[in-house]
């Protein structure tokens, strides 16, 4: 098993951002941001959108080719977000993903453990990391909606111990998509889960969470933080602005280029927020 770069982030008290892509133009913006700020980065693809993106193999190969074409030297990890089935997770592993999340949070804990373990056993044989989830992250994203259900500490412990997973996403009040009202993270539960499980924690639904709360979550063991909505808002606002400002514009490059720049700028903001800027050399050294 490789050294776990997320454990390193946890030890050094920063988080590696996972930024989800919703189309191929996202890749360039995110890679440029990571390279500019010398930051490791995780590119996420949510399972619900895999077909839209072209499939596991296509997306994995495309990101890898883009890394080469752009001469990217910082560590880039390709991650399957909210894997819906064991078969899908295995397919992503075979397609060259670096890590996969199996989201068994809607199942009973025994079924969640059984299927997460099946993914872990397969993924670890191929040097791929696995993230599991307990509780329910609320909100609406990619057509999926749900209510917040706080993670239970005993279920977290059972999932970690019995599956040997690498990272845990305990739902603690965060939501996917836009928050209705103020985010209310369960910091007491977070402290308990962090002390007892020891594995690096993953925070989903980070768009809209304050800098102070994100830093507190990092200090309580979160070493991977997931963003999607914030980038989508920045991208769509810019696209609308470009088209409104010049109603005669029809060149795709002229229309799309400013929105890629917004993806980059927002990714840079996220990297600075997570404190992963200038951390790429230390991680590269771990693997050399
Ligand atoms: P946001 O859409 O709230 O940024 O959450 C992203 C996420 O958690 C993906 O798993």
PDB file of C-alpha atoms and ligand atoms in Angstrom:
ATOM      1  CA  UNK A   1       0.000   0.000   0.000  1.00  0.00           C
ATOM      2  CA  UNK A   2       1.279   3.473  -0.879  1.00  0.00           C
ATOM      3  CA  UNK A   3       1.812   6.138   1.740  1.00  0.00           C
ATOM      4  CA  UNK A   4      -1.406   8.003   2.213  1.00  0.00           C
ATOM      5  CA  UNK A   5      -1.055  11.620   1.052  1.00  0.00           C
ATOM      6  CA  UNK A   6      -4.221  12.528   2.928  1.00  0.00           C
ATOM      7  CA  UNK A   7      -2.715  11.260   6.207  1.00  0.00           C
ATOM      8  CA  UNK A   8       0.209  13.583   5.500  1.00  0.00           C
ATOM      9  CA  UNK A   9      -2.179  16.521   5.083  1.00  0.00           C
ATOM     10  CA  UNK A  10      -3.892  15.611   8.353  1.00  0.00           C
ATOM     11  CA  UNK A  11      -0.563  15.498  10.186  1.00  0.00           C
ATOM     12  CA  UNK A  12       0.459  18.867   8.728  1.00  0.00           C
ATOM     13  CA  UNK A  13      -2.972  20.415   9.489  1.00  0.00           C
ATOM     14  CA  UNK A  14      -4.084  21.357   6.030  1.00  0.00           C
ATOM     15  CA  UNK A  15      -6.643  19.862   3.642  1.00  0.00           C
ATOM     16  CA  UNK A  16      -6.341  18.754   0.058  1.00  0.00           C
ATOM     17  CA  UNK A  17      -9.224  20.217  -1.929  1.00  0.00           C
ATOM     18  CA  UNK A  18     -11.385  17.955  -4.037  1.00  0.00           C
ATOM     19  CA  UNK A  19     -12.895  19.995  -6.838  1.00  0.00           C
ATOM     20  CA  UNK A  20     -15.568  18.280  -8.907  1.00  0.00           C
ATOM     21  CA  UNK A  21     -15.711  18.633 -12.659  1.00  0.00           C
ATOM     22  CA  UNK A  22     -18.909  19.059 -14.638  1.00  0.00           C
ATOM     23  CA  UNK A  23     -17.402  19.165 -18.107  1.00  0.00           C
ATOM     24  CA  UNK A  24     -14.005  18.982 -19.765  1.00  0.00           C
ATOM     25  CA  UNK A  25     -13.322  22.737 -19.525  1.00  0.00           C
ATOM     26  CA  UNK A  26     -13.193  22.358 -15.725  1.00  0.00           C
ATOM     27  CA  UNK A  27     -10.002  20.294 -15.995  1.00  0.00           C
ATOM     28  CA  UNK A  28      -7.864  23.094 -17.435  1.00  0.00           C
ATOM     29  CA  UNK A  29      -9.015  25.702 -14.891  1.00  0.00           C
ATOM     30  CA  UNK A  30      -8.422  23.404 -11.919  1.00  0.00           C
ATOM     31  CA  UNK A  31      -5.006  22.184 -13.140  1.00  0.00           C
ATOM     32  CA  UNK A  32      -3.804  25.741 -13.813  1.00  0.00           C
ATOM     33  CA  UNK A  33      -4.839  26.804 -10.297  1.00  0.00           C
ATOM     34  CA  UNK A  34      -3.041  23.873  -8.662  1.00  0.00           C
ATOM     35  CA  UNK A  35       0.119  24.417 -10.699  1.00  0.00           C
ATOM     36  CA  UNK A  36       0.135  28.197 -10.050  1.00  0.00           C
ATOM     37  CA  UNK A  37      -0.127  27.684  -6.304  1.00  0.00           C
ATOM     38  CA  UNK A  38       2.093  24.595  -6.149  1.00  0.00           C
ATOM     39  CA  UNK A  39      -0.742  22.634  -4.580  1.00  0.00           C
ATOM     40  CA  UNK A  40      -1.725  18.963  -4.648  1.00  0.00           C
ATOM     41  CA  UNK A  41      -5.264  18.612  -5.975  1.00  0.00           C
ATOM     42  CA  UNK A  42      -8.006  16.009  -6.189  1.00  0.00           C
ATOM     43  CA  UNK A  43     -10.231  16.133  -9.256  1.00  0.00           C
ATOM     44  CA  UNK A  44     -13.608  14.657  -8.389  1.00  0.00           C
ATOM     45  CA  UNK A  45     -16.191  13.104 -10.693  1.00  0.00           C
ATOM     46  CA  UNK A  46     -19.490  12.278  -9.082  1.00  0.00           C
ATOM     47  CA  UNK A  47     -20.846   8.876 -10.118  1.00  0.00           C
ATOM     48  CA  UNK A  48     -24.243  10.378 -11.004  1.00  0.00           C
ATOM     49  CA  UNK A  49     -22.509  12.407 -13.774  1.00  0.00           C
ATOM     50  CA  UNK A  50     -20.178   9.747 -15.150  1.00  0.00           C
ATOM     51  CA  UNK A  51     -22.166   9.084 -18.300  1.00  0.00           C
ATOM     52  CA  UNK A  52     -22.502  12.813 -18.964  1.00  0.00           C
ATOM     53  CA  UNK A  53     -18.709  13.149 -18.615  1.00  0.00           C
ATOM     54  CA  UNK A  54     -18.008  10.250 -21.014  1.00  0.00           C
ATOM     55  CA  UNK A  55     -17.404   7.296 -18.689  1.00  0.00           C
ATOM     56  CA  UNK A  56     -14.679   6.334 -16.187  1.00  0.00           C
ATOM     57  CA  UNK A  57     -12.050   5.357 -18.761  1.00  0.00           C
ATOM     58  CA  UNK A  58     -12.584   8.403 -20.961  1.00  0.00           C
ATOM     59  CA  UNK A  59     -12.411  10.837 -18.063  1.00  0.00           C
ATOM     60  CA  UNK A  60      -9.395   9.186 -16.432  1.00  0.00           C
ATOM     61  CA  UNK A  61      -7.458   9.102 -19.716  1.00  0.00           C
ATOM     62  CA  UNK A  62      -8.486  12.669 -20.582  1.00  0.00           C
ATOM     63  CA  UNK A  63      -7.315  14.079 -17.242  1.00  0.00           C
ATOM     64  CA  UNK A  64      -4.007  12.184 -17.512  1.00  0.00           C
ATOM     65  CA  UNK A  65      -3.455  13.388 -21.087  1.00  0.00           C
ATOM     66  CA  UNK A  66      -4.282  16.954 -20.085  1.00  0.00           C
ATOM     67  CA  UNK A  67      -1.765  16.770 -17.200  1.00  0.00           C
ATOM     68  CA  UNK A  68       0.925  15.796 -19.712  1.00  0.00           C
ATOM     69  CA  UNK A  69      -0.095  18.321 -22.349  1.00  0.00           C
ATOM     70  CA  UNK A  70      -0.058  21.162 -19.808  1.00  0.00           C
ATOM     71  CA  UNK A  71       3.236  20.022 -18.204  1.00  0.00           C
ATOM     72  CA  UNK A  72       1.600  19.846 -14.792  1.00  0.00           C
ATOM     73  CA  UNK A  73       4.121  18.842 -12.132  1.00  0.00           C
ATOM     74  CA  UNK A  74       2.018  19.021  -8.939  1.00  0.00           C
ATOM     75  CA  UNK A  75       0.372  15.805  -7.665  1.00  0.00           C
ATOM     76  CA  UNK A  76      -3.098  15.354  -9.170  1.00  0.00           C
ATOM     77  CA  UNK A  77      -5.425  12.594  -7.955  1.00  0.00           C
ATOM     78  CA  UNK A  78      -8.520  11.410  -9.811  1.00  0.00           C
ATOM     79  CA  UNK A  79     -11.357  10.535  -7.462  1.00  0.00           C
ATOM     80  CA  UNK A  80     -14.777   8.918  -7.841  1.00  0.00           C
ATOM     81  CA  UNK A  81     -17.224  10.926  -5.710  1.00  0.00           C
ATOM     82  CA  UNK A  82     -20.322   9.203  -4.257  1.00  0.00           C
ATOM     83  CA  UNK A  83     -19.770   5.858  -5.985  1.00  0.00           C
ATOM     84  CA  UNK A  84     -23.238   4.351  -6.341  1.00  0.00           C
ATOM     85  CA  UNK A  85     -22.389   0.665  -6.824  1.00  0.00           C
ATOM     86  CA  UNK A  86     -19.559  -1.733  -6.029  1.00  0.00           C
ATOM     87  CA  UNK A  87     -19.296  -2.528  -9.757  1.00  0.00           C
ATOM     88  CA  UNK A  88     -18.938   1.189 -10.628  1.00  0.00           C
ATOM     89  CA  UNK A  89     -16.188   1.621  -8.024  1.00  0.00           C
ATOM     90  CA  UNK A  90     -14.327  -1.406  -9.423  1.00  0.00           C
ATOM     91  CA  UNK A  91     -14.701  -0.045 -12.947  1.00  0.00           C
ATOM     92  CA  UNK A  92     -13.221   3.287 -11.827  1.00  0.00           C
ATOM     93  CA  UNK A  93     -10.293   1.431 -10.219  1.00  0.00           C
ATOM     94  CA  UNK A  94      -9.719  -0.456 -13.487  1.00  0.00           C
ATOM     95  CA  UNK A  95      -9.928   2.827 -15.399  1.00  0.00           C
ATOM     96  CA  UNK A  96      -6.991   4.255 -13.437  1.00  0.00           C
ATOM     97  CA  UNK A  97      -8.658   6.340 -10.706  1.00  0.00           C
ATOM     98  CA  UNK A  98      -6.451   7.028  -7.661  1.00  0.00           C
ATOM     99  CA  UNK A  99      -9.269   6.848  -5.132  1.00  0.00           C
ATOM    100  CA  UNK A 100     -12.938   5.955  -4.989  1.00  0.00           C
ATOM    101  CA  UNK A 101     -15.738   6.725  -2.580  1.00  0.00           C
ATOM    102  CA  UNK A 102     -18.351   4.084  -1.977  1.00  0.00           C
ATOM    103  CA  UNK A 103     -21.448   5.842  -0.668  1.00  0.00           C
ATOM    104  CA  UNK A 104     -23.348   3.274   1.323  1.00  0.00           C
ATOM    105  CA  UNK A 105     -24.836   5.903   3.607  1.00  0.00           C
ATOM    106  CA  UNK A 106     -28.412   5.140   2.558  1.00  0.00           C
ATOM    107  CA  UNK A 107     -28.008   1.449   3.443  1.00  0.00           C
ATOM    108  CA  UNK A 108     -28.139  -0.234   6.845  1.00  0.00           C
ATOM    109  CA  UNK A 109     -24.759  -0.037   8.584  1.00  0.00           C
ATOM    110  CA  UNK A 110     -24.186  -3.780   8.154  1.00  0.00           C
ATOM    111  CA  UNK A 111     -24.837  -3.533   4.396  1.00  0.00           C
ATOM    112  CA  UNK A 112     -22.708  -0.363   4.190  1.00  0.00           C
ATOM    113  CA  UNK A 113     -19.839  -2.248   5.901  1.00  0.00           C
ATOM    114  CA  UNK A 114     -20.213  -5.322   3.693  1.00  0.00           C
ATOM    115  CA  UNK A 115     -20.159  -3.414   0.402  1.00  0.00           C
ATOM    116  CA  UNK A 116     -17.529  -0.851   1.445  1.00  0.00           C
ATOM    117  CA  UNK A 117     -15.278  -3.760   2.426  1.00  0.00           C
ATOM    118  CA  UNK A 118     -15.767  -5.354  -0.985  1.00  0.00           C
ATOM    119  CA  UNK A 119     -14.651  -2.070  -2.588  1.00  0.00           C
ATOM    120  CA  UNK A 120     -11.693  -1.720  -0.176  1.00  0.00           C
ATOM    121  CA  UNK A 121     -10.467  -5.267  -0.836  1.00  0.00           C
ATOM    122  CA  UNK A 122     -10.518  -4.701  -4.590  1.00  0.00           C
ATOM    123  CA  UNK A 123      -9.165  -1.136  -4.514  1.00  0.00           C
ATOM    124  CA  UNK A 124      -6.274  -1.869  -2.138  1.00  0.00           C
ATOM    125  CA  UNK A 125      -5.115  -4.720  -4.378  1.00  0.00           C
ATOM    126  CA  UNK A 126      -4.688  -2.020  -7.034  1.00  0.00           C
ATOM    127  CA  UNK A 127      -3.150   0.639  -4.739  1.00  0.00           C
ATOM    128  CA  UNK A 128      -6.296   2.745  -4.840  1.00  0.00           C
ATOM    129  CA  UNK A 129      -7.652   4.557  -1.764  1.00  0.00           C
ATOM    130  CA  UNK A 130     -11.221   4.256  -0.509  1.00  0.00           C
ATOM    131  CA  UNK A 131     -13.499   6.765   1.211  1.00  0.00           C
ATOM    132  CA  UNK A 132     -16.633   5.666   3.055  1.00  0.00           C
ATOM    133  CA  UNK A 133     -19.612   7.600   4.368  1.00  0.00           C
ATOM    134  CA  UNK A 134     -21.750   7.418   7.492  1.00  0.00           C
ATOM    135  CA  UNK A 135     -24.880   9.514   8.106  1.00  0.00           C
ATOM    136  CA  UNK A 136     -26.422  11.643   5.378  1.00  0.00           C
ATOM    137  CA  UNK A 137     -25.170  14.840   3.817  1.00  0.00           C
ATOM    138  CA  UNK A 138     -28.227  16.956   3.045  1.00  0.00           C
ATOM    139  CA  UNK A 139     -29.191  19.245   0.195  1.00  0.00           C
ATOM    140  CA  UNK A 140     -29.653  18.850  -3.532  1.00  0.00           C
ATOM    141  CA  UNK A 141     -26.901  18.221  -6.024  1.00  0.00           C
ATOM    142  CA  UNK A 142     -26.672  16.510  -9.403  1.00  0.00           C
ATOM    143  CA  UNK A 143     -30.344  15.645  -9.150  1.00  0.00           C
ATOM    144  CA  UNK A 144     -29.920  13.878  -5.781  1.00  0.00           C
ATOM    145  CA  UNK A 145     -31.657  15.304  -2.737  1.00  0.00           C
ATOM    146  CA  UNK A 146     -31.773  14.344   0.907  1.00  0.00           C
ATOM    147  CA  UNK A 147     -32.092  15.365   4.561  1.00  0.00           C
ATOM    148  CA  UNK A 148     -29.142  15.764   6.924  1.00  0.00           C
ATOM    149  CA  UNK A 149     -28.639  12.752   9.231  1.00  0.00           C
ATOM    150  CA  UNK A 150     -25.752  13.148  11.678  1.00  0.00           C
ATOM    151  CA  UNK A 151     -23.180  10.348  11.658  1.00  0.00           C
ATOM    152  CA  UNK A 152     -23.349   7.975  14.618  1.00  0.00           C
ATOM    153  CA  UNK A 153     -19.987   7.494  16.362  1.00  0.00           C
ATOM    154  CA  UNK A 154     -20.411   3.721  16.821  1.00  0.00           C
ATOM    155  CA  UNK A 155     -21.289   3.302  13.147  1.00  0.00           C
ATOM    156  CA  UNK A 156     -18.214   5.368  12.175  1.00  0.00           C
ATOM    157  CA  UNK A 157     -15.987   3.175  14.333  1.00  0.00           C
ATOM    158  CA  UNK A 158     -17.487  -0.016  12.931  1.00  0.00           C
ATOM    159  CA  UNK A 159     -17.099   1.115   9.314  1.00  0.00           C
ATOM    160  CA  UNK A 160     -13.461   2.133   9.837  1.00  0.00           C
ATOM    161  CA  UNK A 161     -12.431  -0.964  11.799  1.00  0.00           C
ATOM    162  CA  UNK A 162     -14.240  -3.573   9.750  1.00  0.00           C
ATOM    163  CA  UNK A 163     -13.453  -2.292   6.277  1.00  0.00           C
ATOM    164  CA  UNK A 164      -9.914  -0.867   6.626  1.00  0.00           C
ATOM    165  CA  UNK A 165     -10.939   2.152   4.527  1.00  0.00           C
ATOM    166  CA  UNK A 166      -8.551   5.095   4.115  1.00  0.00           C
ATOM    167  CA  UNK A 167     -10.764   8.126   4.733  1.00  0.00           C
ATOM    168  CA  UNK A 168     -14.154   8.665   6.322  1.00  0.00           C
ATOM    169  CA  UNK A 169     -16.847  11.197   5.458  1.00  0.00           C
ATOM    170  CA  UNK A 170     -19.040  11.496   8.555  1.00  0.00           C
ATOM    171  CA  UNK A 171     -22.101  13.629   7.793  1.00  0.00           C
ATOM    172  CA  UNK A 172     -22.115  16.346  10.430  1.00  0.00           C
ATOM    173  CA  UNK A 173     -24.577  18.933   9.199  1.00  0.00           C
ATOM    174  CA  UNK A 174     -23.053  19.970   5.873  1.00  0.00           C
ATOM    175  CA  UNK A 175     -25.177  19.987   2.732  1.00  0.00           C
ATOM    176  CA  UNK A 176     -24.524  19.689  -0.981  1.00  0.00           C
ATOM    177  CA  UNK A 177     -25.592  22.661  -3.070  1.00  0.00           C
ATOM    178  CA  UNK A 178     -26.702  26.030  -1.662  1.00  0.00           C
ATOM    179  CA  UNK A 179     -27.330  26.324   2.089  1.00  0.00           C
ATOM    180  CA  UNK A 180     -30.755  27.451   3.231  1.00  0.00           C
ATOM    181  CA  UNK A 181     -29.733  29.557   6.249  1.00  0.00           C
ATOM    182  CA  UNK A 182     -26.467  29.244   8.142  1.00  0.00           C
ATOM    183  CA  UNK A 183     -24.488  25.963   8.021  1.00  0.00           C
ATOM    184  CA  UNK A 184     -24.541  24.275  11.413  1.00  0.00           C
ATOM    185  CA  UNK A 185     -21.666  21.809  11.717  1.00  0.00           C
ATOM    186  CA  UNK A 186     -21.583  19.389  14.670  1.00  0.00           C
ATOM    187  CA  UNK A 187     -18.128  20.190  16.046  1.00  0.00           C
ATOM    188  CA  UNK A 188     -18.573  18.185  19.264  1.00  0.00           C
ATOM    189  CA  UNK A 189     -19.387  15.052  17.279  1.00  0.00           C
ATOM    190  CA  UNK A 190     -16.514  15.883  14.920  1.00  0.00           C
ATOM    191  CA  UNK A 191     -14.036  15.956  17.806  1.00  0.00           C
ATOM    192  CA  UNK A 192     -15.300  12.631  19.127  1.00  0.00           C
ATOM    193  CA  UNK A 193     -15.191  10.937  15.728  1.00  0.00           C
ATOM    194  CA  UNK A 194     -11.727  12.328  15.014  1.00  0.00           C
ATOM    195  CA  UNK A 195     -10.293  11.141  18.351  1.00  0.00           C
ATOM    196  CA  UNK A 196     -11.815   7.697  18.100  1.00  0.00           C
ATOM    197  CA  UNK A 197     -11.419   6.747  14.456  1.00  0.00           C
ATOM    198  CA  UNK A 198      -7.955   8.224  13.782  1.00  0.00           C
ATOM    199  CA  UNK A 199      -8.437   8.111   9.987  1.00  0.00           C
ATOM    200  CA  UNK A 200      -8.395  11.396   7.999  1.00  0.00           C
ATOM    201  CA  UNK A 201     -11.894  12.845   7.703  1.00  0.00           C
ATOM    202  CA  UNK A 202     -13.541  14.228   4.569  1.00  0.00           C
ATOM    203  CA  UNK A 203     -15.868  17.224   4.575  1.00  0.00           C
ATOM    204  CA  UNK A 204     -18.541  17.234   1.881  1.00  0.00           C
ATOM    205  CA  UNK A 205     -20.688  20.228   0.988  1.00  0.00           C
ATOM    206  CA  UNK A 206     -17.987  22.829   1.626  1.00  0.00           C
ATOM    207  CA  UNK A 207     -19.392  25.560  -0.650  1.00  0.00           C
ATOM    208  CA  UNK A 208     -20.969  28.174   1.604  1.00  0.00           C
ATOM    209  CA  UNK A 209     -19.160  27.123   4.805  1.00  0.00           C
ATOM    210  CA  UNK A 210     -17.255  29.995   6.451  1.00  0.00           C
ATOM    211  CA  UNK A 211     -13.466  30.163   6.490  1.00  0.00           C
ATOM    212  CA  UNK A 212     -13.531  29.881  10.311  1.00  0.00           C
ATOM    213  CA  UNK A 213     -15.646  26.711  10.248  1.00  0.00           C
ATOM    214  CA  UNK A 214     -13.489  25.158   7.507  1.00  0.00           C
ATOM    215  CA  UNK A 215     -10.332  25.852   9.528  1.00  0.00           C
ATOM    216  CA  UNK A 216     -11.939  24.422  12.652  1.00  0.00           C
ATOM    217  CA  UNK A 217     -12.895  21.292  10.680  1.00  0.00           C
ATOM    218  CA  UNK A 218      -9.272  21.001   9.470  1.00  0.00           C
ATOM    219  CA  UNK A 219      -8.003  21.310  13.059  1.00  0.00           C
ATOM    220  CA  UNK A 220     -10.407  18.451  13.966  1.00  0.00           C
ATOM    221  CA  UNK A 221      -9.038  15.961  11.453  1.00  0.00           C
ATOM    222  CA  UNK A 222     -10.525  16.941   8.088  1.00  0.00           C
ATOM    223  CA  UNK A 223      -7.794  16.545   5.484  1.00  0.00           C
ATOM    224  CA  UNK A 224      -9.884  16.422   2.303  1.00  0.00           C
ATOM    225  CA  UNK A 225     -12.571  19.006   1.587  1.00  0.00           C
ATOM    226  CA  UNK A 226     -15.024  18.722  -1.301  1.00  0.00           C
ATOM    227  CA  UNK A 227     -16.198  21.631  -3.447  1.00  0.00           C
ATOM    228  CA  UNK A 228     -18.577  21.703  -6.379  1.00  0.00           C
ATOM    229  CA  UNK A 229     -21.344  24.319  -6.125  1.00  0.00           C
ATOM    230  CA  UNK A 230     -19.014  27.279  -5.567  1.00  0.00           C
ATOM    231  CA  UNK A 231     -17.207  26.610  -8.836  1.00  0.00           C
ATOM    232  CA  UNK A 232     -20.477  26.070 -10.713  1.00  0.00           C
ATOM    233  CA  UNK A 233     -21.825  29.408  -9.485  1.00  0.00           C
ATOM    234  CA  UNK A 234     -18.641  31.248 -10.535  1.00  0.00           C
ATOM    235  CA  UNK A 235     -18.642  29.524 -13.960  1.00  0.00           C
ATOM    236  CA  UNK A 236     -22.324  30.172 -14.707  1.00  0.00           C
ATOM    237  CA  UNK A 237     -22.224  33.803 -13.499  1.00  0.00           C
ATOM    238  CA  UNK A 238     -19.333  34.517 -15.853  1.00  0.00           C
ATOM    239  CA  UNK A 239     -20.973  32.729 -18.774  1.00  0.00           C
ATOM    240  CA  UNK A 240     -24.164  34.801 -18.308  1.00  0.00           C
ATOM    241  CA  UNK A 241     -22.124  38.004 -18.036  1.00  0.00           C
ATOM    242  CA  UNK A 242     -20.131  37.289 -21.211  1.00  0.00           C
ATOM    243  CA  UNK A 243     -23.259  36.532 -23.226  1.00  0.00           C
ATOM    244  CA  UNK A 244     -25.187  39.510 -21.846  1.00  0.00           C
ATOM    245  CA  UNK A 245     -22.370  41.992 -22.407  1.00  0.00           C
ATOM    246  CA  UNK A 246     -22.067  41.151 -26.112  1.00  0.00           C
ATOM    247  CA  UNK A 247     -25.278  39.828 -27.603  1.00  0.00           C
ATOM    248  CA  UNK A 248     -23.579  39.251 -30.990  1.00  0.00           C
ATOM    249  CA  UNK A 249     -20.953  36.868 -29.641  1.00  0.00           C
ATOM    250  CA  UNK A 250     -21.040  33.353 -31.088  1.00  0.00           C
ATOM    251  CA  UNK A 251     -17.413  32.202 -31.081  1.00  0.00           C
ATOM    252  CA  UNK A 252     -17.325  29.327 -28.539  1.00  0.00           C
ATOM    253  CA  UNK A 253     -13.744  30.123 -27.564  1.00  0.00           C
ATOM    254  CA  UNK A 254     -14.544  33.771 -26.799  1.00  0.00           C
ATOM    255  CA  UNK A 255     -17.631  32.749 -24.852  1.00  0.00           C
ATOM    256  CA  UNK A 256     -16.033  29.919 -22.878  1.00  0.00           C
ATOM    257  CA  UNK A 257     -12.525  31.282 -22.178  1.00  0.00           C
ATOM    258  CA  UNK A 258     -13.581  33.802 -19.450  1.00  0.00           C
ATOM    259  CA  UNK A 259     -15.586  31.078 -17.684  1.00  0.00           C
ATOM    260  CA  UNK A 260     -12.507  28.812 -17.573  1.00  0.00           C
ATOM    261  CA  UNK A 261     -10.613  31.713 -16.010  1.00  0.00           C
ATOM    262  CA  UNK A 262     -13.344  31.958 -13.348  1.00  0.00           C
ATOM    263  CA  UNK A 263     -12.996  28.216 -12.639  1.00  0.00           C
ATOM    264  CA  UNK A 264      -9.271  28.807 -12.176  1.00  0.00           C
ATOM    265  CA  UNK A 265      -9.712  31.867  -9.923  1.00  0.00           C
ATOM    266  CA  UNK A 266     -12.271  30.120  -7.726  1.00  0.00           C
ATOM    267  CA  UNK A 267     -10.068  27.011  -7.513  1.00  0.00           C
ATOM    268  CA  UNK A 268      -7.162  29.212  -6.388  1.00  0.00           C
ATOM    269  CA  UNK A 269      -9.356  30.737  -3.673  1.00  0.00           C
ATOM    270  CA  UNK A 270     -10.313  27.235  -2.506  1.00  0.00           C
ATOM    271  CA  UNK A 271      -6.683  26.048  -2.461  1.00  0.00           C
ATOM    272  CA  UNK A 272      -5.663  29.016  -0.293  1.00  0.00           C
ATOM    273  CA  UNK A 273      -8.624  28.404   2.006  1.00  0.00           C
ATOM    274  CA  UNK A 274      -7.599  24.759   2.492  1.00  0.00           C
ATOM    275  CA  UNK A 275      -3.949  25.719   3.070  1.00  0.00           C
ATOM    276  CA  UNK A 276      -2.667  23.278   0.438  1.00  0.00           C
ATOM    277  CA  UNK A 277      -0.741  25.976  -1.471  1.00  0.00           C
ATOM    278  CA  UNK A 278       3.000  25.215  -1.612  1.00  0.00           C
ATOM    279  CA  UNK A 279       2.459  21.705  -0.229  1.00  0.00           C
ATOM    280  CA  UNK A 280       3.049  19.792  -3.449  1.00  0.00           C
ATOM    281  CA  UNK A 281       6.831  19.374  -3.086  1.00  0.00           C
ATOM    282  CA  UNK A 282       6.515  17.689   0.317  1.00  0.00           C
ATOM    283  CA  UNK A 283       3.994  15.219  -1.093  1.00  0.00           C
ATOM    284  CA  UNK A 284       6.043  14.521  -4.226  1.00  0.00           C
ATOM    285  CA  UNK A 285       9.037  13.807  -1.944  1.00  0.00           C
ATOM    286  CA  UNK A 286       6.979  11.269   0.055  1.00  0.00           C
ATOM    287  CA  UNK A 287       6.593   9.145  -3.047  1.00  0.00           C
ATOM    288  CA  UNK A 288      10.132   9.448  -4.412  1.00  0.00           C
TER     289      UNK A 288
HETATM  290  P1  LIG B   1     -20.762  21.502  -2.617  1.00  0.00           P
HETATM  291  O1  LIG B   1     -21.532  21.333  -3.864  1.00  0.00           O
HETATM  292  O2  LIG B   1     -21.574  22.009  -1.490  1.00  0.00           O
HETATM  293  O3  LIG B   1     -19.530  22.297  -2.820  1.00  0.00           O
HETATM  294  O4  LIG B   1     -20.304  20.029  -2.141  1.00  0.00           O
HETATM  295  C1  LIG B   1     -19.492  19.250  -2.974  1.00  0.00           C
HETATM  296  C2  LIG B   1     -19.345  17.872  -2.465  1.00  0.00           C
HETATM  297  O5  LIG B   1     -19.416  17.612  -1.293  1.00  0.00           O
HETATM  298  C3  LIG B   1     -19.095  16.813  -3.434  1.00  0.00           C
HETATM  299  O6  LIG B   1     -19.029  15.562  -2.843  1.00  0.00           O
END
